[in-house]
mmCIF file of C-alpha atoms and ligand atoms in Angstrom:
data_model
loop_
_atom_site.group_PDB
_atom_site.id
_atom_site.type_symbol
_atom_site.label_atom_id
_atom_site.label_comp_id
_atom_site.label_asym_id
_atom_site.label_seq_id
_atom_site.Cartn_x
_atom_site.Cartn_y
_atom_site.Cartn_z
ATOM 1 C CA UNK A 1 86.986 178.475 194.404
ATOM 2 C CA UNK A 2 90.565 179.088 193.285
ATOM 3 C CA UNK A 3 92.868 181.764 194.720
ATOM 4 C CA UNK A 4 93.170 184.568 192.182
ATOM 5 C CA UNK A 5 96.690 185.392 193.333
ATOM 6 C CA UNK A 6 98.394 181.978 193.516
ATOM 7 C CA UNK A 7 95.954 179.525 191.898
ATOM 8 C CA UNK A 8 95.644 177.263 194.973
ATOM 9 C CA UNK A 9 92.278 175.674 195.751
ATOM 10 C CA UNK A 10 90.372 177.354 198.572
ATOM 11 C CA UNK A 11 88.608 174.716 200.654
ATOM 12 C CA UNK A 12 84.851 175.084 201.393
ATOM 13 C CA UNK A 13 85.527 175.643 205.135
ATOM 14 C CA UNK A 14 87.401 178.836 204.181
ATOM 15 C CA UNK A 15 84.568 180.255 202.031
ATOM 16 C CA UNK A 16 81.793 182.598 203.264
ATOM 17 C CA UNK A 17 78.822 183.708 201.100
ATOM 18 C CA UNK A 18 77.675 187.327 201.535
ATOM 19 C CA UNK A 19 74.593 188.770 199.902
ATOM 20 C CA UNK A 20 74.540 192.440 200.885
ATOM 21 C CA UNK A 21 77.580 194.561 200.263
ATOM 22 C CA UNK A 22 78.449 198.155 199.416
ATOM 23 C CA UNK A 23 80.304 199.516 196.391
ATOM 24 C CA UNK A 24 83.472 201.497 197.065
ATOM 25 C CA UNK A 25 81.505 204.658 196.243
ATOM 26 C CA UNK A 26 79.140 203.694 199.136
ATOM 27 C CA UNK A 27 76.144 202.643 197.021
ATOM 28 C CA UNK A 28 74.453 199.449 198.284
ATOM 29 C CA UNK A 29 74.993 196.284 196.225
ATOM 30 C CA UNK A 30 72.938 193.102 196.314
ATOM 31 C CA UNK A 31 74.507 190.016 194.708
ATOM 32 C CA UNK A 32 75.536 186.487 195.589
ATOM 33 C CA UNK A 33 79.224 186.952 196.230
ATOM 34 C CA UNK A 34 81.661 184.735 198.099
ATOM 35 C CA UNK A 35 84.674 185.536 200.248
ATOM 36 C CA UNK A 36 87.507 183.086 200.754
ATOM 37 C CA UNK A 37 90.816 182.891 202.517
ATOM 38 C CA UNK A 38 93.788 181.228 200.757
ATOM 39 C CA UNK A 39 95.828 179.061 203.091
ATOM 40 C CA UNK A 40 98.689 178.948 200.595
ATOM 41 C CA UNK A 41 99.474 182.640 199.965
ATOM 42 C CA UNK A 42 97.419 184.097 202.842
ATOM 43 C CA UNK A 43 95.237 186.394 200.725
ATOM 44 C CA UNK A 44 91.640 187.018 201.821
ATOM 45 C CA UNK A 45 89.648 187.638 198.650
ATOM 46 C CA UNK A 46 86.438 187.639 196.645
ATOM 47 C CA UNK A 47 85.682 184.784 194.327
ATOM 48 C CA UNK A 48 86.304 186.165 190.839
ATOM 49 C CA UNK A 49 83.038 184.782 189.428
ATOM 50 C CA UNK A 50 80.885 186.038 186.573
ATOM 51 C CA UNK A 51 78.523 187.462 189.220
ATOM 52 C CA UNK A 52 81.409 189.413 190.744
ATOM 53 C CA UNK A 53 82.533 190.699 187.327
ATOM 54 C CA UNK A 54 78.959 191.751 186.503
ATOM 55 C CA UNK A 55 78.633 193.563 189.848
ATOM 56 C CA UNK A 56 81.880 195.444 189.216
ATOM 57 C CA UNK A 57 80.845 196.384 185.662
ATOM 58 C CA UNK A 58 77.625 197.860 186.950
ATOM 59 C CA UNK A 59 79.398 199.644 189.855
ATOM 60 C CA UNK A 60 82.009 201.248 187.584
ATOM 61 C CA UNK A 61 79.438 202.201 184.933
ATOM 62 C CA UNK A 62 77.559 204.259 187.556
ATOM 63 C CA UNK A 63 80.504 205.249 189.736
ATOM 64 C CA UNK A 64 79.953 208.359 191.796
ATOM 65 C CA UNK A 65 83.289 209.514 193.177
ATOM 66 C CA UNK A 66 82.949 210.843 196.750
ATOM 67 C CA UNK A 67 79.410 211.808 195.857
ATOM 68 C CA UNK A 68 78.364 212.450 199.484
ATOM 69 C CA UNK A 69 80.814 215.335 199.579
ATOM 70 C CA UNK A 70 80.353 216.485 195.967
ATOM 71 C CA UNK A 71 83.719 215.169 194.727
ATOM 72 C CA UNK A 72 85.931 216.407 197.596
ATOM 73 C CA UNK A 73 88.519 213.889 198.767
ATOM 74 C CA UNK A 74 87.763 212.210 202.087
ATOM 75 C CA UNK A 75 90.022 213.284 204.937
ATOM 76 C CA UNK A 76 92.180 210.677 206.656
ATOM 77 C CA UNK A 77 94.190 210.589 209.829
ATOM 78 C CA UNK A 78 97.916 210.052 209.494
ATOM 79 C CA UNK A 79 99.921 207.766 211.770
ATOM 80 C CA UNK A 80 101.358 210.801 213.597
ATOM 81 C CA UNK A 81 97.916 212.305 214.214
ATOM 82 C CA UNK A 82 97.750 214.774 211.311
ATOM 83 C CA UNK A 83 94.374 215.102 209.607
ATOM 84 C CA UNK A 84 94.271 215.819 205.899
ATOM 85 C CA UNK A 85 93.392 214.540 202.457
ATOM 86 C CA UNK A 86 95.025 211.157 201.810
ATOM 87 C CA UNK A 87 96.827 212.519 198.732
ATOM 88 C CA UNK A 88 98.536 215.264 200.719
ATOM 89 C CA UNK A 89 99.742 212.797 203.370
ATOM 90 C CA UNK A 90 101.045 210.413 200.692
ATOM 91 C CA UNK A 91 102.863 213.175 198.818
ATOM 92 C CA UNK A 92 104.555 214.240 202.054
ATOM 93 C CA UNK A 93 105.557 210.618 202.702
ATOM 94 C CA UNK A 94 107.157 210.395 199.237
ATOM 95 C CA UNK A 95 108.961 213.656 199.791
ATOM 96 C CA UNK A 96 110.460 212.476 203.098
ATOM 97 C CA UNK A 97 111.115 208.799 202.429
ATOM 98 C CA UNK A 98 111.247 207.899 198.734
ATOM 99 C CA UNK A 99 114.469 209.724 197.823
ATOM 100 C CA UNK A 100 112.945 210.867 194.528
ATOM 101 C CA UNK A 101 115.087 212.981 192.162
ATOM 102 C CA UNK A 102 114.070 216.582 191.476
ATOM 103 C CA UNK A 103 112.670 215.654 188.053
ATOM 104 C CA UNK A 104 111.083 212.509 186.640
ATOM 105 C CA UNK A 105 107.860 210.983 185.361
ATOM 106 C CA UNK A 106 105.030 209.587 187.475
ATOM 107 C CA UNK A 107 102.070 207.464 186.419
ATOM 108 C CA UNK A 108 99.047 207.181 188.726
ATOM 109 C CA UNK A 109 96.904 204.174 187.824
ATOM 110 C CA UNK A 110 93.295 204.550 188.913
ATOM 111 C CA UNK A 111 93.812 208.303 189.081
ATOM 112 C CA UNK A 112 90.112 209.207 189.537
ATOM 113 C CA UNK A 113 89.622 212.972 189.341
ATOM 114 C CA UNK A 114 93.340 213.594 189.901
ATOM 115 C CA UNK A 115 93.358 214.222 193.663
ATOM 116 C CA UNK A 116 96.755 212.563 194.100
ATOM 117 C CA UNK A 117 98.410 213.903 190.942
ATOM 118 C CA UNK A 118 97.427 217.461 191.866
ATOM 119 C CA UNK A 119 99.051 217.132 195.307
ATOM 120 C CA UNK A 120 102.065 215.319 193.895
ATOM 121 C CA UNK A 121 102.656 218.078 191.357
ATOM 122 C CA UNK A 122 102.559 220.679 194.161
ATOM 123 C CA UNK A 123 105.371 218.821 195.934
ATOM 124 C CA UNK A 124 107.358 217.830 192.820
ATOM 125 C CA UNK A 125 106.957 220.725 190.389
ATOM 126 C CA UNK A 126 109.467 219.438 187.819
ATOM 127 C CA UNK A 127 107.911 215.989 187.441
ATOM 128 C CA UNK A 128 105.835 215.052 184.405
ATOM 129 C CA UNK A 129 102.530 213.547 185.453
ATOM 130 C CA UNK A 130 100.282 210.967 183.811
ATOM 131 C CA UNK A 131 97.025 209.461 185.002
ATOM 132 C CA UNK A 132 95.277 206.291 183.838
ATOM 133 C CA UNK A 133 91.646 205.400 184.451
ATOM 134 C CA UNK A 134 89.054 202.930 183.207
ATOM 135 C CA UNK A 135 87.081 205.520 181.251
ATOM 136 C CA UNK A 136 87.522 209.116 180.104
ATOM 137 C CA UNK A 137 85.185 210.838 182.645
ATOM 138 C CA UNK A 138 88.075 212.649 184.337
ATOM 139 C CA UNK A 139 90.403 213.067 181.327
ATOM 140 C CA UNK A 140 90.001 216.858 181.270
ATOM 141 C CA UNK A 141 90.523 217.139 185.045
ATOM 142 C CA UNK A 142 93.879 215.347 184.637
ATOM 143 C CA UNK A 143 94.987 217.417 181.618
ATOM 144 C CA UNK A 144 94.091 220.593 183.512
ATOM 145 C CA UNK A 145 96.605 219.832 186.311
ATOM 146 C CA UNK A 146 99.660 220.805 184.245
ATOM 147 C CA UNK A 147 100.401 221.782 180.620
ATOM 148 C CA UNK A 148 102.343 218.545 180.046
ATOM 149 C CA UNK A 149 99.937 216.236 181.923
ATOM 150 C CA UNK A 150 98.921 213.052 180.091
ATOM 151 C CA UNK A 151 95.724 211.052 180.426
ATOM 152 C CA UNK A 152 95.455 207.418 179.295
ATOM 153 C CA UNK A 153 92.584 204.976 179.476
ATOM 154 C CA UNK A 154 93.580 201.577 180.866
ATOM 155 C CA UNK A 155 93.173 200.255 177.319
ATOM 156 C CA UNK A 156 95.635 202.857 175.989
ATOM 157 C CA UNK A 157 98.003 202.099 178.867
ATOM 158 C CA UNK A 158 98.113 198.421 177.862
ATOM 159 C CA UNK A 159 99.613 199.469 174.504
ATOM 160 C CA UNK A 160 101.785 202.276 175.922
ATOM 161 C CA UNK A 161 105.543 201.959 175.599
ATOM 162 C CA UNK A 162 106.856 204.952 177.605
ATOM 163 C CA UNK A 163 108.769 204.626 180.884
ATOM 164 C CA UNK A 164 108.070 206.049 184.316
ATOM 165 C CA UNK A 165 110.287 206.597 187.342
ATOM 166 C CA UNK A 166 107.396 206.127 189.738
ATOM 167 C CA UNK A 167 104.122 204.241 189.351
ATOM 168 C CA UNK A 168 101.443 204.735 191.992
ATOM 169 C CA UNK A 169 98.372 202.605 192.676
ATOM 170 C CA UNK A 170 96.294 204.351 195.329
ATOM 171 C CA UNK A 171 93.235 202.385 196.347
ATOM 172 C CA UNK A 172 93.492 200.525 193.059
ATOM 173 C CA UNK A 173 95.297 197.184 193.504
ATOM 174 C CA UNK A 174 92.536 195.803 195.724
ATOM 175 C CA UNK A 175 90.148 196.073 192.746
ATOM 176 C CA UNK A 176 92.311 193.999 190.390
ATOM 177 C CA UNK A 177 92.076 190.192 190.071
ATOM 178 C CA UNK A 178 95.406 188.348 189.790
ATOM 179 C CA UNK A 179 97.497 191.141 191.330
ATOM 180 C CA UNK A 180 100.839 189.341 190.786
ATOM 181 C CA UNK A 181 100.377 189.172 187.018
ATOM 182 C CA UNK A 182 99.142 192.768 186.948
ATOM 183 C CA UNK A 183 102.153 194.161 188.853
ATOM 184 C CA UNK A 184 104.568 191.978 186.891
ATOM 185 C CA UNK A 185 103.204 193.482 183.674
ATOM 186 C CA UNK A 186 103.724 197.036 184.989
ATOM 187 C CA UNK A 187 107.457 196.415 185.204
ATOM 188 C CA UNK A 188 107.699 196.964 181.431
ATOM 189 C CA UNK A 189 106.714 200.610 182.038
ATOM 190 C CA UNK A 190 109.591 201.148 184.483
ATOM 191 C CA UNK A 191 113.317 201.623 184.095
ATOM 192 C CA UNK A 192 115.737 199.465 186.049
ATOM 193 C CA UNK A 193 115.341 201.138 189.408
ATOM 194 C CA UNK A 194 111.766 202.425 189.084
ATOM 195 C CA UNK A 195 109.704 202.824 192.214
ATOM 196 C CA UNK A 196 106.238 201.529 192.985
ATOM 197 C CA UNK A 197 103.896 203.029 195.590
ATOM 198 C CA UNK A 198 100.880 200.939 196.571
ATOM 199 C CA UNK A 199 98.202 202.176 198.953
ATOM 200 C CA UNK A 200 95.429 199.772 199.984
ATOM 201 C CA UNK A 201 92.982 199.533 202.885
ATOM 202 C CA UNK A 202 94.174 197.287 205.723
ATOM 203 C CA UNK A 203 91.442 194.655 205.817
ATOM 204 C CA UNK A 204 92.952 192.997 208.860
ATOM 205 C CA UNK A 205 92.467 196.248 210.796
ATOM 206 C CA UNK A 206 89.097 197.112 209.286
ATOM 207 C CA UNK A 207 86.445 194.341 209.030
ATOM 208 C CA UNK A 208 84.164 196.619 206.987
ATOM 209 C CA UNK A 209 86.565 196.324 204.051
ATOM 210 C CA UNK A 210 85.244 192.798 203.451
ATOM 211 C CA UNK A 211 81.879 194.332 202.552
ATOM 212 C CA UNK A 212 83.169 196.404 199.648
ATOM 213 C CA UNK A 213 81.804 194.526 196.660
ATOM 214 C CA UNK A 214 84.339 195.698 194.073
ATOM 215 C CA UNK A 215 87.398 194.830 196.193
ATOM 216 C CA UNK A 216 88.861 191.638 194.728
ATOM 217 C CA UNK A 217 91.530 191.386 197.441
ATOM 218 C CA UNK A 218 91.390 192.217 201.153
ATOM 219 C CA UNK A 219 95.018 192.756 202.069
ATOM 220 C CA UNK A 220 96.890 192.349 205.312
ATOM 221 C CA UNK A 221 100.403 193.800 205.576
ATOM 222 C CA UNK A 222 101.966 190.344 205.147
ATOM 223 C CA UNK A 223 99.778 189.357 202.173
ATOM 224 C CA UNK A 224 100.491 192.608 200.314
ATOM 225 C CA UNK A 225 104.230 192.300 200.855
ATOM 226 C CA UNK A 226 104.153 188.670 199.701
ATOM 227 C CA UNK A 227 102.300 189.553 196.472
ATOM 228 C CA UNK A 228 104.484 192.539 195.535
ATOM 229 C CA UNK A 229 107.674 190.517 196.129
ATOM 230 C CA UNK A 230 106.303 187.639 194.051
ATOM 231 C CA UNK A 231 105.653 190.104 191.198
ATOM 232 C CA UNK A 232 109.371 190.951 191.029
ATOM 233 C CA UNK A 233 109.834 193.963 193.293
ATOM 234 C CA UNK A 234 112.055 194.547 196.341
ATOM 235 C CA UNK A 235 109.852 195.929 199.115
ATOM 236 C CA UNK A 236 111.491 198.943 200.792
ATOM 237 C CA UNK A 237 108.761 199.588 203.369
ATOM 238 C CA UNK A 238 105.290 198.204 204.041
ATOM 239 C CA UNK A 239 102.992 198.992 206.937
ATOM 240 C CA UNK A 240 100.463 201.375 208.488
ATOM 241 C CA UNK A 241 103.162 204.030 208.503
ATOM 242 C CA UNK A 242 101.368 206.828 206.626
ATOM 243 C CA UNK A 243 97.645 206.388 207.293
ATOM 244 C CA UNK A 244 96.585 204.483 210.393
ATOM 245 C CA UNK A 245 93.983 202.227 208.757
ATOM 246 C CA UNK A 246 95.707 201.764 205.418
ATOM 247 C CA UNK A 247 98.796 199.966 204.176
ATOM 248 C CA UNK A 248 101.441 201.982 202.345
ATOM 249 C CA UNK A 249 104.013 199.968 200.412
ATOM 250 C CA UNK A 250 107.071 201.362 198.669
ATOM 251 C CA UNK A 251 109.036 198.997 196.419
ATOM 252 C CA UNK A 252 111.786 199.050 193.819
ATOM 253 C CA UNK A 253 111.695 197.101 190.558
ATOM 254 C CA UNK A 254 114.003 194.072 190.791
ATOM 255 C CA UNK A 255 115.741 192.140 188.010
ATOM 256 C CA UNK A 256 114.106 188.783 188.635
ATOM 257 C CA UNK A 257 111.110 187.039 187.105
ATOM 258 C CA UNK A 258 107.748 186.929 188.835
ATOM 259 C CA UNK A 259 106.878 183.751 190.736
ATOM 260 C CA UNK A 260 103.916 182.286 192.563
ATOM 261 C CA UNK A 261 103.259 183.984 195.942
ATOM 262 C CA UNK A 262 103.692 181.716 198.972
ATOM 263 C CA UNK A 263 103.141 182.929 202.526
ATOM 264 C CA UNK A 264 106.212 182.454 204.664
ATOM 265 C CA UNK A 265 105.317 181.658 208.238
ATOM 266 C CA UNK A 266 101.820 182.007 209.665
ATOM 267 C CA UNK A 267 99.113 183.570 207.532
ATOM 268 C CA UNK A 268 96.706 185.888 209.313
ATOM 269 C CA UNK A 269 93.267 184.441 208.572
ATOM 270 C CA UNK A 270 91.025 187.204 209.846
ATOM 271 C CA UNK A 271 88.045 186.228 207.682
ATOM 272 C CA UNK A 272 86.095 184.081 210.225
ATOM 273 C CA UNK A 273 86.496 186.470 213.165
ATOM 274 C CA UNK A 274 85.704 189.557 211.059
ATOM 275 C CA UNK A 275 82.563 187.930 209.633
ATOM 276 C CA UNK A 276 81.386 186.875 213.104
ATOM 277 C CA UNK A 277 81.830 190.435 214.372
ATOM 278 C CA UNK A 278 80.019 191.939 211.362
ATOM 279 C CA UNK A 279 77.091 189.596 212.057
ATOM 280 C CA UNK A 280 76.919 190.918 215.624
ATOM 281 C CA UNK A 281 76.997 194.517 214.416
ATOM 282 C CA UNK A 282 74.177 193.853 211.966
ATOM 283 C CA UNK A 283 72.140 192.039 214.629
ATOM 284 C CA UNK A 284 72.547 194.932 217.072
ATOM 285 C CA UNK A 285 71.391 197.532 214.522
ATOM 286 C CA UNK A 286 68.437 195.456 213.346
ATOM 287 C CA UNK A 287 67.288 194.939 216.927
ATOM 288 C CA UNK A 288 67.418 198.688 217.635
ATOM 289 C CA UNK A 289 65.441 199.430 214.478
ATOM 290 C CA UNK A 290 62.617 197.113 215.559
ATOM 291 C CA UNK A 291 61.524 199.733 218.116
ATOM 292 C CA UNK A 292 61.666 202.822 215.882
ATOM 293 C CA UNK A 293 63.310 204.219 212.766
ATOM 294 C CA UNK A 294 66.917 205.035 213.668
ATOM 295 C CA UNK A 295 69.766 207.246 212.551
ATOM 296 C CA UNK A 296 73.141 205.865 211.464
ATOM 297 C CA UNK A 297 76.357 207.649 212.435
ATOM 298 C CA UNK A 298 78.760 207.528 209.479
ATOM 299 C CA UNK A 299 77.727 207.696 205.824
ATOM 300 C CA UNK A 300 80.659 205.819 204.292
ATOM 301 C CA UNK A 301 81.088 202.074 203.749
ATOM 302 C CA UNK A 302 80.068 200.816 207.189
ATOM 303 C CA UNK A 303 77.126 203.170 207.607
ATOM 304 C CA UNK A 304 75.835 202.469 204.093
ATOM 305 C CA UNK A 305 76.110 198.713 204.645
ATOM 306 C CA UNK A 306 74.149 198.781 207.884
ATOM 307 C CA UNK A 307 71.628 201.240 206.411
ATOM 308 C CA UNK A 308 70.933 198.791 203.572
ATOM 309 C CA UNK A 309 69.687 196.297 206.192
ATOM 310 C CA UNK A 310 67.360 198.833 207.821
ATOM 311 C CA UNK A 311 65.253 199.603 204.774
ATOM 312 C CA UNK A 312 62.316 201.860 205.837
ATOM 313 C CA UNK A 313 63.620 201.929 209.434
ATOM 314 C CA UNK A 314 66.476 204.225 208.382
ATOM 315 C CA UNK A 315 65.634 207.831 209.346
ATOM 316 C CA UNK A 316 68.843 209.811 208.674
ATOM 317 C CA UNK A 317 72.637 209.677 208.590
ATOM 318 C CA UNK A 318 74.872 211.651 210.949
ATOM 319 C CA UNK A 319 78.323 212.704 209.782
ATOM 320 C CA UNK A 320 81.066 214.928 211.194
ATOM 321 C CA UNK A 321 82.353 215.663 207.696
ATOM 322 C CA UNK A 322 81.031 219.137 206.876
ATOM 323 C CA UNK A 323 81.272 218.427 203.150
ATOM 324 C CA UNK A 324 78.573 215.763 203.551
ATOM 325 C CA UNK A 325 76.193 217.534 205.897
ATOM 326 C CA UNK A 326 73.084 218.876 204.170
ATOM 327 C CA UNK A 327 73.327 216.344 201.344
ATOM 328 C CA UNK A 328 71.352 213.116 201.138
ATOM 329 C CA UNK A 329 72.426 209.482 200.861
ATOM 330 C CA UNK A 330 70.273 206.408 200.182
ATOM 331 C CA UNK A 331 67.210 208.632 200.194
ATOM 332 C CA UNK A 332 67.650 210.148 203.669
ATOM 333 C CA UNK A 333 69.347 213.385 204.838
ATOM 334 C CA UNK A 334 72.870 213.611 206.272
ATOM 335 C CA UNK A 335 72.834 215.811 209.396
ATOM 336 C CA UNK A 336 75.609 217.232 211.587
ATOM 337 C CA UNK A 337 75.975 215.806 215.135
ATOM 338 C CA UNK A 338 74.624 219.124 216.457
ATOM 339 C CA UNK A 339 71.421 218.616 214.483
ATOM 340 C CA UNK A 340 70.501 215.072 215.507
ATOM 341 C CA UNK A 341 66.765 215.106 216.334
ATOM 342 C CA UNK A 342 66.216 215.158 220.107
ATOM 343 C CA UNK A 343 65.111 211.789 221.457
ATOM 344 C CA UNK A 344 66.228 209.912 218.325
ATOM 345 C CA UNK A 345 68.213 206.683 218.467
ATOM 346 C CA UNK A 346 71.474 206.683 216.528
ATOM 347 C CA UNK A 347 73.574 203.596 215.840
ATOM 348 C CA UNK A 348 77.270 204.345 215.499
ATOM 349 C CA UNK A 349 78.443 201.993 212.776
ATOM 350 C CA UNK A 350 82.191 202.411 213.146
ATOM 351 C CA UNK A 351 84.944 200.276 214.592
ATOM 352 C CA UNK A 352 84.333 199.954 218.349
ATOM 353 C CA UNK A 353 87.123 202.174 219.693
ATOM 354 C CA UNK A 354 86.154 205.037 217.407
ATOM 355 C CA UNK A 355 82.452 204.382 218.075
ATOM 356 C CA UNK A 356 82.871 204.805 221.831
ATOM 357 C CA UNK A 357 84.907 208.003 221.325
ATOM 358 C CA UNK A 358 82.110 209.403 219.141
ATOM 359 C CA UNK A 359 79.510 208.401 221.708
ATOM 360 C CA UNK A 360 81.312 210.292 224.476
ATOM 361 C CA UNK A 361 81.971 213.310 222.298
ATOM 362 C CA UNK A 362 78.308 213.749 221.342
ATOM 363 C CA UNK A 363 76.685 212.418 224.533
ATOM 364 C CA UNK A 364 75.093 215.791 225.351
ATOM 365 C CA UNK A 365 73.296 216.327 222.028
ATOM 366 C CA UNK A 366 69.942 214.881 223.082
ATOM 367 C CA UNK A 367 70.070 211.700 220.988
ATOM 368 C CA UNK A 368 70.563 208.194 222.325
ATOM 369 C CA UNK A 369 73.850 207.033 220.804
ATOM 370 C CA UNK A 370 74.505 203.293 220.616
ATOM 371 C CA UNK A 371 77.983 202.100 219.706
ATOM 372 C CA UNK A 372 78.706 198.986 217.611
ATOM 373 C CA UNK A 373 79.462 195.964 219.834
ATOM 374 C CA UNK A 374 83.065 195.490 220.841
ATOM 375 C CA UNK A 375 85.278 192.825 219.328
ATOM 376 C CA UNK A 376 85.699 189.846 221.642
HETATM 377 ZN ZN1 ZN B 1 96.633 182.121 197.252
#
């Protein structure tokens, strides 16, 4: 296995095979995929094999954006405790910290149904907006945001020669093999001092990110910074400063060629400890389900992953997100915490601190709530 960011060999001791994963739209995926950790650039990643490419092709061909909540954007918690759609929190961050001029042109790569561009346009009314996506499913949604809005497929973007003052990649870069080459190539679409905003999940903070089949890279703060700098950008800020469990990076295009990423100082190899913890979580849920069919608290990545191991022993999902309640996922209903069947057993498949908060909050609802095991 070779690192897809720096080309270094990844030694067998740093490789873990995983058979059951979840697509980023929370559908279960079964394939022989491998995770590895590069000791040279520090990036934890998937092996970019034919199997991985085939899995991604099939995921994207059937992609169901936020289907549990009928297309509504998932709410996130900001670093200062605000709760709102990710796009709104990111637009506010740009307004406060990016020093953007009153007018300009923005390109959102991986724009989906336009959740970010819509919010951005509300905050920056005199900016021209453009969205790029793999296929044309959401082209009309993007064009409907503003009279001058542009939609491009990724194929059209590759041949595009216009310039942008800001390029955003929101939950996009982690899907792309060879991120240094990809970012380096984007520099041709930017003027001298163009800005880049990258938002990715923080895999070091969230072990469940490793289970997302179509994520090629599982970034830590240091690995993301290293890759963006290697691609020829000056990083202005990088950290969990907008959304607690995600990394927000703001960078400016620099006049220097791209180079190979090399980690300076210690690399954070969280792969072995995360995998060991995920094994314990799976073991705990499977043991509970031996007694009776159980409910799973949380219908996103983690809940869907654990549910895929339960098969017929999965009775229902529980979710606090009202947009999901009343819908179904993986063939079972999603119920509100208030409607958990009395006497049922519910496994809370969330990171331990959050899981114990949820358990306390809903302790009086008549269901037996079991939290995921703590990290040792
Ligand atoms: Zn590497």
